[in-house]
Coordinates of C-alpha atoms in Angstrom, one line a residue:
M4 CA -78.1 -27.6 331.2
I5 CA -75.2 -25.1 331.0
P6 CA -74.7 -23.4 334.2
Q7 CA -74.9 -19.7 334.4
A8 CA -71.2 -19.6 335.4
I9 CA -70.1 -20.6 331.9
Q10 CA -70.0 -17.3 330.0
A11 CA -69.1 -16.9 326.1
T12 CA -66.2 -14.7 325.9
E13 CA -65.3 -14.6 322.5
E14 CA -66.6 -16.1 319.2
C15 CA -63.5 -17.9 317.6
V16 CA -64.9 -19.6 314.8
G17 CA -68.1 -18.6 312.8
T18 CA -69.7 -20.6 309.8
V19 CA -73.0 -20.6 307.5
F20 CA -74.4 -23.8 306.6
D21 CA -77.1 -24.1 304.1
H22 CA -79.8 -23.0 306.5
A23 CA -78.2 -22.4 309.8
A24 CA -75.1 -20.2 311.6
L25 CA -72.7 -22.2 313.7
S26 CA -70.5 -20.4 316.3
L27 CA -67.7 -21.7 318.6
C28 CA -67.2 -19.1 321.5
A29 CA -64.0 -19.6 324.2
T30 CA -65.6 -19.2 327.9
N31 CA -64.5 -17.7 331.1
Q32 CA -63.5 -21.2 331.8
P33 CA -60.2 -22.2 330.5
D34 CA -61.2 -25.8 329.8
C35 CA -64.7 -25.1 328.3
W36 CA -66.1 -24.2 325.1
L37 CA -69.4 -23.2 323.7
L38 CA -70.9 -24.5 320.3
R39 CA -74.0 -22.6 319.4
V40 CA -76.4 -23.2 316.4
D41 CA -77.6 -19.7 315.2
Q42 CA -78.1 -17.0 317.5
D43 CA -81.0 -17.9 319.6
G44 CA -80.7 -22.0 318.7
P45 CA -79.0 -24.2 320.9
A46 CA -75.6 -23.8 322.5
F47 CA -73.5 -26.9 323.6
V48 CA -70.6 -27.1 326.3
L49 CA -67.5 -28.8 324.9
D50 CA -64.3 -29.4 327.1
N51 CA -60.9 -29.6 325.2
G52 CA -61.5 -33.7 324.7
T53 CA -64.8 -33.2 323.1
F54 CA -63.4 -30.3 320.9
Q55 CA -60.5 -32.5 319.9
A56 CA -62.9 -35.2 319.1
L57 CA -65.0 -33.0 317.1
C58 CA -62.0 -32.4 315.3
I59 CA -60.8 -35.5 315.0
A60 CA -64.4 -36.6 313.7
L61 CA -64.6 -34.1 311.0
Q62 CA -61.1 -34.9 309.7
G63 CA -61.9 -38.4 309.3
C64 CA -65.0 -37.7 307.6
I65 CA -62.9 -35.0 305.4
D66 CA -60.3 -37.9 304.8
T67 CA -62.4 -40.4 303.9
A68 CA -64.6 -38.5 301.5
L69 CA -61.2 -37.2 299.9
K70 CA -59.9 -40.7 299.3
P71 CA -63.2 -43.1 299.0
H72 CA -60.9 -45.7 297.4
T73 CA -59.8 -46.4 301.1
Q74 CA -63.6 -47.8 301.6
P75 CA -64.4 -49.9 298.9
G76 CA -68.2 -50.3 298.6
A77 CA -68.9 -47.7 300.7
T78 CA -70.6 -44.3 300.4
T79 CA -70.7 -43.1 303.9
L80 CA -69.1 -42.7 307.2
T81 CA -70.5 -41.5 310.4
Q82 CA -68.8 -40.6 313.8
T83 CA -69.9 -39.9 317.1
I84 CA -68.1 -37.2 318.7
A85 CA -69.7 -37.1 322.5
H86 CA -72.9 -37.7 324.3
G87 CA -74.0 -36.6 327.5
L88 CA -73.3 -33.1 326.7
R89 CA -74.7 -30.4 328.7
T90 CA -76.8 -28.1 326.4
T91 CA -79.0 -25.1 326.8
Q92 CA -82.0 -27.7 326.8
S93 CA -80.9 -30.6 328.8
N94 CA -78.0 -32.9 329.8
D95 CA -78.3 -35.1 327.3
G96 CA -76.8 -33.4 323.9
A97 CA -75.1 -35.4 321.3
L98 CA -73.1 -34.5 318.6
C99 CA -71.8 -36.8 315.6
A100 CA -70.1 -36.2 312.2
S101 CA -70.6 -37.7 308.8
A102 CA -69.4 -38.1 305.3
D103 CA -71.3 -38.8 302.1
W104 CA -69.5 -39.3 299.0
S105 CA -72.3 -41.1 296.9
G106 CA -72.7 -37.6 295.0
D107 CA -71.0 -34.6 295.4
P108 CA -68.9 -35.2 298.5
I109 CA -70.9 -33.7 302.0
I110 CA -69.9 -33.5 305.8
E111 CA -72.2 -33.1 308.1
L112 CA -72.5 -32.0 311.8
N113 CA -75.4 -33.6 313.3
C114 CA -76.4 -32.0 316.8
Y115 CA -78.9 -33.5 319.2
P116 CA -79.7 -30.6 321.8
G117 CA -81.3 -33.4 324.1
S118 CA -83.3 -36.6 323.8
P119 CA -85.0 -37.1 319.9
S120 CA -88.4 -37.1 321.3
D121 CA -88.0 -33.8 322.7
H122 CA -85.3 -31.9 320.9
P123 CA -84.8 -33.2 317.4
R124 CA -81.7 -33.2 315.4
I125 CA -80.4 -30.4 313.9
T126 CA -78.5 -31.2 310.7
L127 CA -75.6 -28.9 309.2
T128 CA -74.6 -29.6 306.0
H129 CA -71.4 -28.4 304.0
A130 CA -69.5 -29.0 300.7
L131 CA -66.1 -30.5 301.2
E132 CA -64.3 -27.2 300.5
D133 CA -66.3 -25.4 303.1
A134 CA -65.7 -28.2 305.5
I135 CA -62.1 -28.2 304.8
D136 CA -62.1 -24.5 305.4
F137 CA -64.7 -24.9 309.0
Q138 CA -62.0 -27.6 310.1
T139 CA -59.0 -25.3 309.6
Q140 CA -60.6 -22.6 311.6
L141 CA -61.2 -25.1 314.6
L142 CA -57.8 -26.2 314.7
T143 CA -56.6 -22.7 314.6
A144 CA -59.1 -21.9 317.3
Y145 CA -58.3 -24.9 319.4
S146 CA -54.1 -24.4 319.1
E147 CA -54.1 -20.7 319.7
R148 CA -56.3 -20.9 322.8
V149 CA -54.4 -24.0 324.4
R150 CA -51.2 -22.8 323.6
S151 CA -51.8 -19.5 325.7
Q152 CA -53.0 -20.9 328.4

């Protein structure tokens, strides 16, 4: 569970998916971020390393969807970002990203607030162009905060 000592101080990135909103907030801890699904939904604690893994996984999905010829015969890519994350619901949260280019390319962020039997997966889907914009916002927020520390 997320310790009460970790408090969001500023929303750095916000995006709206097809059925949910996602916000990434800086916290009062220099190496901590909160990734929140909807205003009242689950939140995930990310350290800087997990934040980097999120950016790298999304970039890999975007790059592959932009150049599907680099993966002949494949139409999807899934990358694990992190597991064992502290969330508002458990200490077993997980994140993964996936790309599907079997039709119009889409990028998904899958959020697991806890064990699948207790807390089902939340899938957030973006069209490729929106995912690129979201990725740019994440990279900007990360570089601005880390540079200022």
